[in-house]
Structures are given as C-alpha cells and as structure tokens.
Short mmCIF file of C-alpha atoms and ligand atoms in Angstrom, two decimals:
data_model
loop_
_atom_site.label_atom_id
_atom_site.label_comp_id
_atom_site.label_asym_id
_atom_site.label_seq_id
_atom_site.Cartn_x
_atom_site.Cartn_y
_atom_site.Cartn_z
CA UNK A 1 -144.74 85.42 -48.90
CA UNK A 2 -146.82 87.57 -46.51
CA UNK A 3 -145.95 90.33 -44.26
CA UNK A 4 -147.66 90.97 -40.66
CA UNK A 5 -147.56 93.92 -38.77
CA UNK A 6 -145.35 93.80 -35.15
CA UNK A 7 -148.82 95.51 -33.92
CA UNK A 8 -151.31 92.67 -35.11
CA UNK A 9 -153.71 95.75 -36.46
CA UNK A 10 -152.53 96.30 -40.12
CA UNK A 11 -153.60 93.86 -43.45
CA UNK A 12 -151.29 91.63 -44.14
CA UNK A 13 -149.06 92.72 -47.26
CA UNK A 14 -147.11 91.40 -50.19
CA UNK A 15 -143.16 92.15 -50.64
CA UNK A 16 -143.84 94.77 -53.03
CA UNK A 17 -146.77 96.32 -50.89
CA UNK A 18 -144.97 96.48 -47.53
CA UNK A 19 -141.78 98.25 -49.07
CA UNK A 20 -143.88 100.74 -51.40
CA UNK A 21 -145.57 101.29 -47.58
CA UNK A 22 -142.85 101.38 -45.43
CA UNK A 23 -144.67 102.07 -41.87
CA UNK A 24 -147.77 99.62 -41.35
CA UNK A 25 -151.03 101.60 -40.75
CA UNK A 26 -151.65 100.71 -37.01
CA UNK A 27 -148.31 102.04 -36.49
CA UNK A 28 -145.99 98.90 -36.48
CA UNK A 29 -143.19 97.63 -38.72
CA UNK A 30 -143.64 95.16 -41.10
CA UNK A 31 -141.63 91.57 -40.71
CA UNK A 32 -142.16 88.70 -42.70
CA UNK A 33 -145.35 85.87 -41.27
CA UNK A 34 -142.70 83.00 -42.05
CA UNK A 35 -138.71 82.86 -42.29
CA UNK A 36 -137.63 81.15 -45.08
CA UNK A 37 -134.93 78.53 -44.05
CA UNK A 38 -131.76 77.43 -45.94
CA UNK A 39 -130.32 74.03 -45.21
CA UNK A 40 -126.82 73.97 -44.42
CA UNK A 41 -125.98 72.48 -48.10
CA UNK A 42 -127.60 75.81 -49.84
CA UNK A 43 -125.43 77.77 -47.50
CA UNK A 44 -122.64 75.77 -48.68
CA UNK A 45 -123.12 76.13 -51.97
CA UNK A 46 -123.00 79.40 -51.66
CA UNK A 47 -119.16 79.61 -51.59
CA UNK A 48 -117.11 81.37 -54.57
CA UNK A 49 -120.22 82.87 -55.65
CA UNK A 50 -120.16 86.80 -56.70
CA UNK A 51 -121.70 89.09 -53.84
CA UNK A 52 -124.84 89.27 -56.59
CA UNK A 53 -125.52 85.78 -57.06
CA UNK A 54 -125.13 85.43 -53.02
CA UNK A 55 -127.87 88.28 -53.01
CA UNK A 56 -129.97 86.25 -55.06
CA UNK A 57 -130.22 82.99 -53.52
CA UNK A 58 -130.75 85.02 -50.11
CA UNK A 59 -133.01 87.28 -51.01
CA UNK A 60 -135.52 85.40 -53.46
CA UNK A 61 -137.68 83.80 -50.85
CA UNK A 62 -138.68 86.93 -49.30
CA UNK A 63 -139.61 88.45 -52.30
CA UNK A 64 -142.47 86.32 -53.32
CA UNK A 65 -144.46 86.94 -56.83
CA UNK A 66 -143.54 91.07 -56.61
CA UNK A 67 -141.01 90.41 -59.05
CA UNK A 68 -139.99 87.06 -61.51
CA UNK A 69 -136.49 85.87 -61.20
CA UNK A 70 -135.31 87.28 -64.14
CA UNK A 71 -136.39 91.10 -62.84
CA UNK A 72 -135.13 90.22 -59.79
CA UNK A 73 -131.22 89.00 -60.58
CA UNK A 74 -131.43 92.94 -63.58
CA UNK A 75 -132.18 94.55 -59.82
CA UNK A 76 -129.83 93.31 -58.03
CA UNK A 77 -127.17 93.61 -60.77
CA UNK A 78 -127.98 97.36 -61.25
CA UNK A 79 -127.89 98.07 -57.89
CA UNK A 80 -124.44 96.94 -56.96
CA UNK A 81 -122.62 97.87 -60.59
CA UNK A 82 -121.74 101.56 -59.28
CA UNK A 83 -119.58 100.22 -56.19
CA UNK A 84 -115.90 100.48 -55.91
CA UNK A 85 -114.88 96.97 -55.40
CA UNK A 86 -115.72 93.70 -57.08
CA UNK A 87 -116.26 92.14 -54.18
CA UNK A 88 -118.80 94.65 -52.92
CA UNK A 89 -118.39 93.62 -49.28
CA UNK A 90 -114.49 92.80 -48.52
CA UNK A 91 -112.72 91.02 -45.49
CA UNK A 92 -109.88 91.98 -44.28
CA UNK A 93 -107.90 90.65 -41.24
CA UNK A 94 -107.05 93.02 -37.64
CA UNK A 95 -106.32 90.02 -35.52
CA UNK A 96 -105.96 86.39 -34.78
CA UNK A 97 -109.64 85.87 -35.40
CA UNK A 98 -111.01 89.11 -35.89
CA UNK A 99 -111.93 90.11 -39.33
CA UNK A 100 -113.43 93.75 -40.06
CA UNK A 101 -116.13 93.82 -42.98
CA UNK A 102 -115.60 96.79 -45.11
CA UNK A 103 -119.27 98.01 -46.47
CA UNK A 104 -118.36 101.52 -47.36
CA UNK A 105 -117.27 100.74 -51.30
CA UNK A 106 -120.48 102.26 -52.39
CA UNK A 107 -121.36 105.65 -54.65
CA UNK A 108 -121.75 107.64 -50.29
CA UNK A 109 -118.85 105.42 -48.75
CA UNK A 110 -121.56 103.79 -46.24
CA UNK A 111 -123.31 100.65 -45.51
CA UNK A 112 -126.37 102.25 -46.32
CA UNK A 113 -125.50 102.24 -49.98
CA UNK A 114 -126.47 98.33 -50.06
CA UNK A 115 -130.03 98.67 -49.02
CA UNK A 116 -130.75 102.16 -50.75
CA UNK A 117 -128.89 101.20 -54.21
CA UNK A 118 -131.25 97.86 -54.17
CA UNK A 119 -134.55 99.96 -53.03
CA UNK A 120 -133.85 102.48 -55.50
CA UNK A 121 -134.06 99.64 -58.49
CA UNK A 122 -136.98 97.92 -56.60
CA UNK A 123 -139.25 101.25 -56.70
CA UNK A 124 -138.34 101.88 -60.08
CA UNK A 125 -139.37 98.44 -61.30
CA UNK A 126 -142.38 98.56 -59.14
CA UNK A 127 -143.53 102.01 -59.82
CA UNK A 128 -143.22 101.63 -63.71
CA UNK A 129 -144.78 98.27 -63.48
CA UNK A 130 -148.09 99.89 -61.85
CA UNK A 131 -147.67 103.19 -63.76
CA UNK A 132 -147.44 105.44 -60.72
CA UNK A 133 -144.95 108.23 -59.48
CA UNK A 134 -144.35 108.96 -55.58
CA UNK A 135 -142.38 111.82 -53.83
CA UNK A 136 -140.17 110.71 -51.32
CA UNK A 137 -139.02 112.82 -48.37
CA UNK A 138 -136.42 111.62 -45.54
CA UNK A 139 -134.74 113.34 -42.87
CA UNK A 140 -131.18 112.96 -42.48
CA UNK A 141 -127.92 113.47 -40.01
CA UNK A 142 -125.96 112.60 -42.89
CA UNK A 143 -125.67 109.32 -44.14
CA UNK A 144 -129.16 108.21 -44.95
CA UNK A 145 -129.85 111.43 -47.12
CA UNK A 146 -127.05 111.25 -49.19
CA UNK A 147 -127.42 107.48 -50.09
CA UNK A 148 -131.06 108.18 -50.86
CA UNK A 149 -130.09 110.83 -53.17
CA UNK A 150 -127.49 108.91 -54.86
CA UNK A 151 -129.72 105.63 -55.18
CA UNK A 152 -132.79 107.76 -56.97
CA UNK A 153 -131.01 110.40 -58.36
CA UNK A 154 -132.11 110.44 -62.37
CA UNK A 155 -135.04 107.54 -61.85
CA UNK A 156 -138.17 107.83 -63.88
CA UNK A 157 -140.86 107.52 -61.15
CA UNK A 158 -139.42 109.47 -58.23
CA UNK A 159 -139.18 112.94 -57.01
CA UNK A 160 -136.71 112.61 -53.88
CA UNK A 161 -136.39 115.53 -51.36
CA UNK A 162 -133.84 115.22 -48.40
CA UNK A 163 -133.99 117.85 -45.00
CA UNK A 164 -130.97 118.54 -43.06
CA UNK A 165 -130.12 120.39 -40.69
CA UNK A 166 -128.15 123.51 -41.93
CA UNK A 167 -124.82 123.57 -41.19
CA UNK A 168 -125.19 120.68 -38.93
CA UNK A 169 -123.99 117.80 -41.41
CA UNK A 170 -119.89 117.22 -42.12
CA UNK A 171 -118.95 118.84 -45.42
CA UNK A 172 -118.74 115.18 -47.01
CA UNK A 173 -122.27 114.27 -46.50
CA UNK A 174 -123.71 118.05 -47.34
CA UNK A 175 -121.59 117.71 -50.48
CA UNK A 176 -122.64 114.31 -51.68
CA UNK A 177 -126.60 115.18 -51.06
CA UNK A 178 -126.13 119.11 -52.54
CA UNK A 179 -123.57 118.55 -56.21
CA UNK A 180 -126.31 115.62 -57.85
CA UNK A 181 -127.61 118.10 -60.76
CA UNK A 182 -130.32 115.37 -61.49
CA UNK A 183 -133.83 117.51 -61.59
CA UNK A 184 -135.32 114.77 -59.59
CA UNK A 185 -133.15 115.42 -56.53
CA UNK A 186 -133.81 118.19 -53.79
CA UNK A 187 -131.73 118.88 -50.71
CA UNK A 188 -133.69 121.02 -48.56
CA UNK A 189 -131.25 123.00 -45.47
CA UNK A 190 -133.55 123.22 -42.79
CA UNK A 191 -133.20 126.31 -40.08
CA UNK A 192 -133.16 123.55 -37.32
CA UNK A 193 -131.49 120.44 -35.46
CA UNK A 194 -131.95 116.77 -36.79
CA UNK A 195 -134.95 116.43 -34.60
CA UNK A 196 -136.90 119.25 -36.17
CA UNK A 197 -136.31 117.85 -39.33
CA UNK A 198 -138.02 114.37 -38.17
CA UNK A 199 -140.43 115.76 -36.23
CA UNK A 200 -141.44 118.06 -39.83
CA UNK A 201 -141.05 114.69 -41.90
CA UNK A 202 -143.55 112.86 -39.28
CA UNK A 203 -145.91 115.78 -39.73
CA UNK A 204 -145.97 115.54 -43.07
CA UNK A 205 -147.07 111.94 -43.05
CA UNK A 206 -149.47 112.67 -40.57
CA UNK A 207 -151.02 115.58 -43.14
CA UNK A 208 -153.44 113.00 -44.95
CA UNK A 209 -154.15 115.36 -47.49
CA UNK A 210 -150.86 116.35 -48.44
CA UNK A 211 -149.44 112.91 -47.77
CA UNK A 212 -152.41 111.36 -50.80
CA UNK A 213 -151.39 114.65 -53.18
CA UNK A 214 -147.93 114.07 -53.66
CA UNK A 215 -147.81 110.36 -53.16
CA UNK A 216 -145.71 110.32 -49.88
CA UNK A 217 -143.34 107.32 -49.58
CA UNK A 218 -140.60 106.66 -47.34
CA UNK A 219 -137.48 105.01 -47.25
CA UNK A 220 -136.02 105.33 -43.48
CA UNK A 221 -134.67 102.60 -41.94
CA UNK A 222 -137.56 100.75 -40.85
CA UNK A 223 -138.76 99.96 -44.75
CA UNK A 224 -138.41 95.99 -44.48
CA UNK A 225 -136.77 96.05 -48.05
CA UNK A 226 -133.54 98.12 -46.46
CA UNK A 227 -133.23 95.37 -43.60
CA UNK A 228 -133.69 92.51 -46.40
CA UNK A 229 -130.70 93.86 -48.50
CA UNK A 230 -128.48 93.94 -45.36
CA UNK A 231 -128.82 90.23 -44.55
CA UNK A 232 -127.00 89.81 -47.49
CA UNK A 233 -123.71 90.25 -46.27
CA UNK A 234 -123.83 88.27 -42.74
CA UNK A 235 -124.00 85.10 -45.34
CA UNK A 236 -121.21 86.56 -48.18
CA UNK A 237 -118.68 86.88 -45.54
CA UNK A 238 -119.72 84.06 -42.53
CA UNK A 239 -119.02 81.38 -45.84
CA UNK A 240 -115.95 82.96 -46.19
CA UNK A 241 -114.71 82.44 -43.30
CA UNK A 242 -116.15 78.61 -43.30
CA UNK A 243 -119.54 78.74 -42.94
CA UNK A 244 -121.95 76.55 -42.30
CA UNK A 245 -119.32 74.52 -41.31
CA UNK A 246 -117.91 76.86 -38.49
CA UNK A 247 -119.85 79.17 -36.40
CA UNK A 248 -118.53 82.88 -36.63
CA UNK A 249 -120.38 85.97 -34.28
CA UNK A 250 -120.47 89.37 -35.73
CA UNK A 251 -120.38 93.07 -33.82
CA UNK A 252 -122.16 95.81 -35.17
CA UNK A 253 -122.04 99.31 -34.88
CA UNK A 254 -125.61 100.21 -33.91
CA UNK A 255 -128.18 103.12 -33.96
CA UNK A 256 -131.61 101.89 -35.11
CA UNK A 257 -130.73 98.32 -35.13
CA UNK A 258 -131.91 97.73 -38.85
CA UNK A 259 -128.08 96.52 -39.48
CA UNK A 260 -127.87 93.98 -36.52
CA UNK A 261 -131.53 93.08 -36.79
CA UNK A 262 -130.55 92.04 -40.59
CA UNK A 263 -128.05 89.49 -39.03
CA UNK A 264 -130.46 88.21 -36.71
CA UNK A 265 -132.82 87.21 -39.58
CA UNK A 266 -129.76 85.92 -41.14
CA UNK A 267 -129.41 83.24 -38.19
CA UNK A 268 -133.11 82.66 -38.34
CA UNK A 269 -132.72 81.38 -41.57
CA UNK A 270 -130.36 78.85 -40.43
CA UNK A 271 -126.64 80.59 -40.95
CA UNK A 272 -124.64 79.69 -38.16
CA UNK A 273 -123.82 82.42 -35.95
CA UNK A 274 -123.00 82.47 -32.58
CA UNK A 275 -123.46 85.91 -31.03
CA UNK A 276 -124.18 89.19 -32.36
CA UNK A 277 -122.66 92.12 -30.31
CA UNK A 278 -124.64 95.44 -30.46
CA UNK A 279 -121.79 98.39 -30.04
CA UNK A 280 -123.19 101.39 -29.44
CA UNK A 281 -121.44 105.07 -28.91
CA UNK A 282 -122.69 107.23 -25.63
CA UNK A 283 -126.11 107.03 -26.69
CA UNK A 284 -126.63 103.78 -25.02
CA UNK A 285 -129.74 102.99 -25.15
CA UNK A 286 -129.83 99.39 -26.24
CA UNK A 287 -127.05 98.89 -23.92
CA UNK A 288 -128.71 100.01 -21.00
CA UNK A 289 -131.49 97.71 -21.98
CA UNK A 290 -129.66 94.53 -22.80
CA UNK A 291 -128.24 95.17 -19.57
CA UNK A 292 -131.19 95.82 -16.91
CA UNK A 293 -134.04 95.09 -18.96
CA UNK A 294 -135.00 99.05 -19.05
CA UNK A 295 -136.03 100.84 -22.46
CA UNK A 296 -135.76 104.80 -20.84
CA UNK A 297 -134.92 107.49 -23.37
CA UNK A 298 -132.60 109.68 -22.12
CA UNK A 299 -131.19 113.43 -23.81
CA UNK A 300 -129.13 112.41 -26.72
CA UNK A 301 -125.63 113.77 -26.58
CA UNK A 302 -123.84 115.00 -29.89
CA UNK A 303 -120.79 112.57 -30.21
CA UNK A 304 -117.97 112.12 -32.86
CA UNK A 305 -120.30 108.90 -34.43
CA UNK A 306 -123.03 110.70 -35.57
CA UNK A 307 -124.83 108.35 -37.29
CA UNK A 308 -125.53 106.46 -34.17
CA UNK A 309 -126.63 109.47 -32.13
CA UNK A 310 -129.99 108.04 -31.44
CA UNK A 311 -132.72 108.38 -28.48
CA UNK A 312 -134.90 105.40 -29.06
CA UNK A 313 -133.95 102.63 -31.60
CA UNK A 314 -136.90 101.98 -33.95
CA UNK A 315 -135.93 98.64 -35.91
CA UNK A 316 -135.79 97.43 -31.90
CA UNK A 317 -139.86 96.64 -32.22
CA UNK A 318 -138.74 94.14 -34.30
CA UNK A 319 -136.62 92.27 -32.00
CA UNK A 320 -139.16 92.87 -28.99
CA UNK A 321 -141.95 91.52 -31.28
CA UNK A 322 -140.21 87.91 -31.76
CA UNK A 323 -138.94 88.46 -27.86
CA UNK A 324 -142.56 88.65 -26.74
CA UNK A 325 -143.82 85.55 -29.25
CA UNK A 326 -144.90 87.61 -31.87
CA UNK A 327 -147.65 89.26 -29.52
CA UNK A 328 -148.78 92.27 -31.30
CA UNK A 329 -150.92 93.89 -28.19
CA UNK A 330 -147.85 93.24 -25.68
CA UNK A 331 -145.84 95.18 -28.63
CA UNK A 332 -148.82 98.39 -28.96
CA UNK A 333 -148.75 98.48 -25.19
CA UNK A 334 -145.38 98.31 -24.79
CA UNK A 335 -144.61 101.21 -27.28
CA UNK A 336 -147.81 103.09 -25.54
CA UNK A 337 -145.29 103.04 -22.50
CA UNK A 338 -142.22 104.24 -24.93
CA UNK A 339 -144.66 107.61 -25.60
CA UNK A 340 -144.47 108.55 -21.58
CA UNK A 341 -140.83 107.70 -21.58
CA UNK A 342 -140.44 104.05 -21.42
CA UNK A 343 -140.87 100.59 -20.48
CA UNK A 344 -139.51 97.51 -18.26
CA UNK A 345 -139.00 94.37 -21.17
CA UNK A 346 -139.79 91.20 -19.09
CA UNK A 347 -137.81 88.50 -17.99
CA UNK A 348 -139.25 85.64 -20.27
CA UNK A 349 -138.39 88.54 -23.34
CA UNK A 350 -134.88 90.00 -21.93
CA UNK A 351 -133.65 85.63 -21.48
CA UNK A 352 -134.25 85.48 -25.42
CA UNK A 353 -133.28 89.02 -26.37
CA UNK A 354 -129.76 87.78 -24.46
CA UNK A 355 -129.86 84.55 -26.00
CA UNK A 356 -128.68 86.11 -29.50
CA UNK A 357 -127.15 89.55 -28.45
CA UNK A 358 -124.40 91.22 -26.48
CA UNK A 359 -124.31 94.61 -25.97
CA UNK A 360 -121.03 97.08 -25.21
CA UNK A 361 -120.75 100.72 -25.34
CA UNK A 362 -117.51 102.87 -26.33
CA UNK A 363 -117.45 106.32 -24.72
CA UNK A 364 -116.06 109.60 -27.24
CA UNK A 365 -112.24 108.76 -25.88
CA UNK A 366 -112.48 105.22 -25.96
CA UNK A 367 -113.46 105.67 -29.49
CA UNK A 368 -110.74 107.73 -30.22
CA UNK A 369 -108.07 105.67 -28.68
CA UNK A 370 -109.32 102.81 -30.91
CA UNK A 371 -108.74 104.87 -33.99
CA UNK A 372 -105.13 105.38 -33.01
CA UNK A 373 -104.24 101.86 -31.57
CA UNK A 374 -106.46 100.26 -34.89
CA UNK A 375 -103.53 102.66 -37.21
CA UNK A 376 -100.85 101.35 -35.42
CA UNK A 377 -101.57 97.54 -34.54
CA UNK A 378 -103.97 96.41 -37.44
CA UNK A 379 -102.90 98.87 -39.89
CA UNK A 380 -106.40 100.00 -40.05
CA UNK A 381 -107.60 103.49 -40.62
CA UNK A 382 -111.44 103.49 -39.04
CA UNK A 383 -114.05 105.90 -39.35
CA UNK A 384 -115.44 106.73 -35.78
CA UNK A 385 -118.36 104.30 -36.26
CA UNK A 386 -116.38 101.09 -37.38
CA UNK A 387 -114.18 102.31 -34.24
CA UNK A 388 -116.75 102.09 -31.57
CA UNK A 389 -117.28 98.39 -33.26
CA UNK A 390 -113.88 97.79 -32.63
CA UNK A 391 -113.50 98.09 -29.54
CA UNK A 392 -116.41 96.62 -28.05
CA UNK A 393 -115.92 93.54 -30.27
CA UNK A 394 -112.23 93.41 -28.76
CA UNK A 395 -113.75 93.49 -24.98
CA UNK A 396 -116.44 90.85 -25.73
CA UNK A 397 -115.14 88.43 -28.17
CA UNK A 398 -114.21 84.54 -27.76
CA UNK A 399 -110.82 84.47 -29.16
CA UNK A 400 -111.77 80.38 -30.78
CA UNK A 401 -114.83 81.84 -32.62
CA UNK A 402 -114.06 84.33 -35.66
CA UNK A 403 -115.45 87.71 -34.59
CA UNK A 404 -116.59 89.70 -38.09
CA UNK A 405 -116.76 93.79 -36.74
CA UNK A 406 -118.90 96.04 -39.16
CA UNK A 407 -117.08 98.63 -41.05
CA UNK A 408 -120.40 101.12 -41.64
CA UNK A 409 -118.41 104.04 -43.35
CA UNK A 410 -115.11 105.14 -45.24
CA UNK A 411 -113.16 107.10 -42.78
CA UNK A 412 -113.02 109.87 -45.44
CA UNK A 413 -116.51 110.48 -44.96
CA UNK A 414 -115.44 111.83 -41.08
CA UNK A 415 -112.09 113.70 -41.90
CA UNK A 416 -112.23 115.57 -38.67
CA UNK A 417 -112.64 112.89 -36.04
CA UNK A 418 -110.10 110.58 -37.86
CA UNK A 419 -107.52 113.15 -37.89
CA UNK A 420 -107.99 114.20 -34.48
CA UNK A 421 -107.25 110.90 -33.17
CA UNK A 422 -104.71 109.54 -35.70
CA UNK A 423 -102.98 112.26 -37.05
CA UNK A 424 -103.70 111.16 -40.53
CA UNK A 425 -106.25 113.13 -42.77
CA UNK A 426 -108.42 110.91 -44.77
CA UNK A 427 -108.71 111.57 -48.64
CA UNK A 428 -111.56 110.19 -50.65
CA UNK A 429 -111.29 107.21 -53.05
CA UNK A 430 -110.15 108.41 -56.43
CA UNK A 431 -113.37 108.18 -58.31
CA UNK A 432 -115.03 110.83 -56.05
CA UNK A 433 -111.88 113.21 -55.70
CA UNK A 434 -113.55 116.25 -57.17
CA UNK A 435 -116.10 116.21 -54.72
CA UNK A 436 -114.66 119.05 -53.16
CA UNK A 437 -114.78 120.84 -56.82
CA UNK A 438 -118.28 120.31 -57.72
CA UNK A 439 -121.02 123.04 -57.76
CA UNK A 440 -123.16 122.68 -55.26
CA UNK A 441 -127.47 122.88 -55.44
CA UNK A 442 -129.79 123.57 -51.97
CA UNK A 443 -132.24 125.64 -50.83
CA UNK A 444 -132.71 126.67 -47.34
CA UNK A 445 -136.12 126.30 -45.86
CA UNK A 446 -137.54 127.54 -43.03
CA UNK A 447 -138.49 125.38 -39.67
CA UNK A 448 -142.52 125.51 -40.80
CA UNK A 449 -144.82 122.18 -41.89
CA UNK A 450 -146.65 125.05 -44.38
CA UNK A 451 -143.52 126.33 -45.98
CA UNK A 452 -142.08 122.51 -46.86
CA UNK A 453 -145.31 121.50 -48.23
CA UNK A 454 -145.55 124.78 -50.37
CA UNK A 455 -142.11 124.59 -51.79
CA UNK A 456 -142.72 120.56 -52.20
CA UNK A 457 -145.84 121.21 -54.19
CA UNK A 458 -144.26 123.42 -56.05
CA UNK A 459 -141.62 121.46 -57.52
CA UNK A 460 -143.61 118.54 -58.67
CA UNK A 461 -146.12 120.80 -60.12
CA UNK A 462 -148.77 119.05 -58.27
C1 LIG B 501 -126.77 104.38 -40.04
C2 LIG B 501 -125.39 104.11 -39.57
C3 LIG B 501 -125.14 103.28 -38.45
C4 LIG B 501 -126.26 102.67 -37.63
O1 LIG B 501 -126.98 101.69 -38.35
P1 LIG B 501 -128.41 101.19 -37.81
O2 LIG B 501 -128.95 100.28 -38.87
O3 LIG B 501 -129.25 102.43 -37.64
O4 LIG B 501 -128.19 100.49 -36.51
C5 LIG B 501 -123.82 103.02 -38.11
N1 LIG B 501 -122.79 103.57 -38.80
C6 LIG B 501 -122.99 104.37 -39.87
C7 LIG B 501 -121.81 104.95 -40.57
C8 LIG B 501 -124.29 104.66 -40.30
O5 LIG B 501 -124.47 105.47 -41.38
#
C-alpha cells in the first residue's frame, strides 16, 4: 500500500512513513494511490462484531507491511480500552429514521479521541520499532490538544507539547490538557489568539534546523492515520442499521473535513451510503462552496461551536484532489489561488463534489434552538457541535433513508452554551468527576518563535 501526494511532487510513502510525516514535502496531503474495496459479503460479515474487530477488518488494507496483524489487532485494542462504553461508538434513536452517533465516550469526551488514542499506539509501536524519539507540538482551540495529550501522555518515545491560547479555551478543555502530571506532557498558554498559536506552530516547522533537532512531528488533522481511524465508525454503525443491505446517509458536523472526508473513503470502499451532509456553524465556508462553486476565505467569527470555527478547511484538498481526477498541478495551482484569497472549483469538479455531499449551515440561534427543541422532543442533551448537525440533517434529510447525525462531543465538555439554551447544566461522566479537583500544570509563554523554541529545547534536554 502506497501513498501519493494530492500535489504530485512528494515520494511516494508507506503507511508508517506518511503518518510519522504527516504533511507531504511539496506541501500536499497524503491519500492512499489505491482504495481498497470490500465486497458487500465482507461488509456483511461484519455484523455483531466488537467496534475493535470492525476496526480491524477496515483498517488492515491500508496499513500495508508497517505493522503484522498481530501488532496491529494489540494497537487497536489498546487504543480503545480507556473509553467509557463497550460499544465505543453507540446509536441511539431522535426520530423516525434519524439516529445520532454518540463518539464522545472517550478519555476528552470527543470524536477526536478515536483517531488520537489509535495514533498514539501507532507512534509508539513505530518509534520503538526504529529506535527513535520525536517531539510533537500542535496548536489547539480545545479539543485537538487535549486528546493529544491524553493519547501520549506517559509513552516511551514522545515528548508532546500543546499551545493555547490563554484564557481563550473553556475550563473543560484547559483542564483536561493542564492536570496530566505525566513528565512527557507540556501545555504551553500562549499570550495570543488561536491563530498566533498556528501561525508559531507553522513557523516552527518551517525552522529546518530546529524542526531536524528536536525531531518535529505532527499530529493535526491532516495526518492520514487520524482520517483512517475515523472511517471506522461510518461502517460499525451503517451495518447496524442494515448495511450493505440498505443504504443509510450520514451528516456531519464539519470544520476541516477530516471527519466527513473519512466517510467518503468509507463509500469508496464500497459501503453503501447515500449522501453525506456537511453541517457547518457561521463559518461557512464549505457551504458557500458546495453552493456556488467559490472557495473565498472570509474573517472567522467566534461562535458557540468552537471547534468548527475555521477559515479555510484543510482535509478539503483531499476531496478537490479526487474532484479534479487526481490532478496534482490543478490541486498546487488551485491552492496557489487559496494564498491570494481564493479560487472558483470548476464545473466538471463542483458536479462530482455534489454527487456525494450536501451542505447546510446553522446560524448561533438556530443552534441554540436545536439544543432546546433536541431536550424536549428527542430527549437529547447536545453539545453545540452535535446541535448544528442536528439541525441541518433535519432540513436536508429523506425521511425513507436512515439519516446517522455525528455526535462530535459530550455536552459537558461546553457547560456554558448547553445551559444557556436548555436550562440544564451538564455534569461530566463519573469517571472524570474530579476534574474540577485536580492540580493543574502550565506555563505561559510569550507570543515569540525564539522563546517556544528555547523553552522546547530546554525540556528535552536537546
Ligand atoms: C474537531 C471537531 C469538529 C470538526 O471536525 P473536522 O474533522 O475538523 O471537520 C466538530 N466537532 C467537534 C466537537 C470537534 O472537536
């Protein structure tokens, strides 16, 4: 199994190689030269199976010779062990036909648990394997930091450091990513917004020298290991519902379209779905595109679903790049455009973008209102995120097809939204009720590349 670049400009790469990576040196993303195909029988027989075993069968073709089956199935059984529910990924029921996924029973109470708890076992294998150490460093609103903290807290090979912006992050997320007391783990409060901490993160790789010292390696969203773990669940919970034998669609709360862009390789690999609805908050980006053909950034606005407060949508590239025949110079061009503010996607690409995706937006009181009406009709308490999937799935869906809405985060994880709309304050699952209790471990940093890389160095004792 080989991975290209959506460029054309970067060597082609092994599993192990393009995750250990992350961005592809011309720039691109990596995506795998074939999809592997199951036939409607292996997708049958995946029925009654444990979320693991579904993981598995789903997973091993895209993996290659980086790891042997047995490795692969101690992964995958370590990575899902700490979650809060034996089935991992639950169903329940809103509506006639509409089913919500609940991903948020992992150690941060977010989807992103699924594809950091699985990287996090995947380095560690890898990295002990090849006798190396890296330093990873991500930049966070919330979510991403504190599931990379939790997935490589206490791992041999791995020094993880996290910036957020100070005082920027809800109290949930600062505390999850600050009360770890494993020495590998640093949360770094940055004198700054989100997009200073990006912009300090991008400098950083861009720093050659410091980026060889300390090993750099990231794990944001486009690492093609986080969008593999995610197709997992489009195929756990479309057999549930009857799969391959019935088609179901699926909306997804989207910011960087690494969660919908799993599904889509999903139905690639032959799982029926019929459409898959991007939902996105005011930050509408993907919207606006689906809907004129027009990729513009535009001033992000703070809204009450943070995690999807976004300006340009980077797993997207991977979309355009099957849109546009897997073209690599119509995708370096295009994103050439995206640096002076960005780009027109044409007709032959937009037809075949729309032939898999919807798109619907919820504005901050639509979102809201959903949170209320979800409490008192469906008996659902939703954090703002699953909300906005809510109600654009309600708007678009085909009441004869099975509509499966994304639930991306524990509404305890946004307290203060949740109660604003609903009344009803949110408490945390039992087995992280002392959160509040724990003693808490940051240092503040200021806005400055030099300063970071100091107090990096410093800490590994490089
Ligand atoms: C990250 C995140 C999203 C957006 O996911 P993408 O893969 O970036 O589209 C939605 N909801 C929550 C709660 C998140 O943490």
């Amino acid at each position: 199994m080989k991975y290209i670049s959506t460029r054309g400009k970067a060597p082609e790469l092994s599993f192990e190689e393009a995750m250990l990576s992350g961005l592809a040196r011309d720039g691109g993303l990596y995506v795998p030269a074939e999809i592997p195909q199951m036939s409607k029988g292996d997708i049958a027989a995946l029925a009654g199976l444990s979320y693991e075993e579904v993981a598995f069968r789903v997973m091993r073709p895209f993996i290659g010779d980086s790891f042997t089956d047995e490795e692969f199935a101690d992964i995958i059984a370590r990575a899902y062990a700490g979650f809060g529910h034996g089935a991992r990924a639950p169903l329940v029921q809103l509506a006639p036909n509409h089913f919500l996924l609940e991903l948020f029973h992992g150690p941060t109470l977010a989807f992103k648990d699924f594809a950091m708890q699985l990287i996090g076992q995947l380095f560690q294998d890898a990295l002990k394997r090849r006798g190396e150490r890296v330093t990873i460093v991500g930049a966070t609103s919330g979510d991403t930091g504190s599931a990379a903290i939790e997935a490589f807290k206490g791992l041999d090979n791995v020094d993880v450091f996290i910036l957020f912006p100070h005082g920027r992050v809800s109290e949930v997320q600062r505390r999850q990513m600050t009360t770890p007391s494993e020495n590998n783990v640093h949360a770094l409060a940055v004198n700054g917004n989100f997009d200073d901490c990006q912009a300090k993160l991008k400098d950083m790789f861009n720093d050659f020298t410091f980026r060889d010292e300390v090993r750099l390696a990231g794990v944001n969203s486009i690492n093609w290991a986080r969008v593999l773990a995610q197709v997992v669940y489009y195929f756990s919970s479309a057999v549930s519902l009857g799969a391959p034998q019935r088609k179901v669609s699926f909306t997804v709360p989207t910011g960087n379209f690494g969660d919908i862009f799993a599904g889509y390789i999903a139905k690639r690999m032959g799982l029926p779905i019929d459409r898959l609805v991007i939902a996105t908050n005011q930050n509408d980006i993907l919207h606006r595109c689906l809907s004129s053909g027009a990729y513009a950034k535009d001033t992000v606005h703070a809204s009450i679903s943070p995690s999807m407060d976004i300006e340009v949508s980077s797993n997207f590239e991977r979309a355009l790049f099957d849109a546009y025949d897997r073209d690599g110079n119509a995708i370096s061009q295009l994103m050439d455009e995206l640096g002076q503010g960005g780009f027109n996607v044409s007709q032959g690409a937009l037809q075949r973008l729309r032939e898999h995706f919807d798109s619907g937006r919820a504005s901050e009181e639509e979102t809201l209102a959903t949170i209320a009406n979800a409490r008192k009709t469906m008996g659902e308490l939703l954090c703002p995120h699953s909300a906005v999937g809510v109600k654009v799935a309600e708007e678009l869906r085909d009441p004869a097809t099975p509509m499966i809405t994304l639930a991306t985060a524990h509404p305890a994880k946004f307290p203060d939204a949740v109660e604003k709309a609903s009344g009803i304050r949110p408490g945390l699952p039992p087995r992280m009720a002392d959160l509040y209790e724990r003693p808490e471990r940051v240092t503040r940093v200021p806005n400055d590349l030099d300063a970071l890389e100091t107090h990096i160095r410093e800490k590994i004792g490089s």
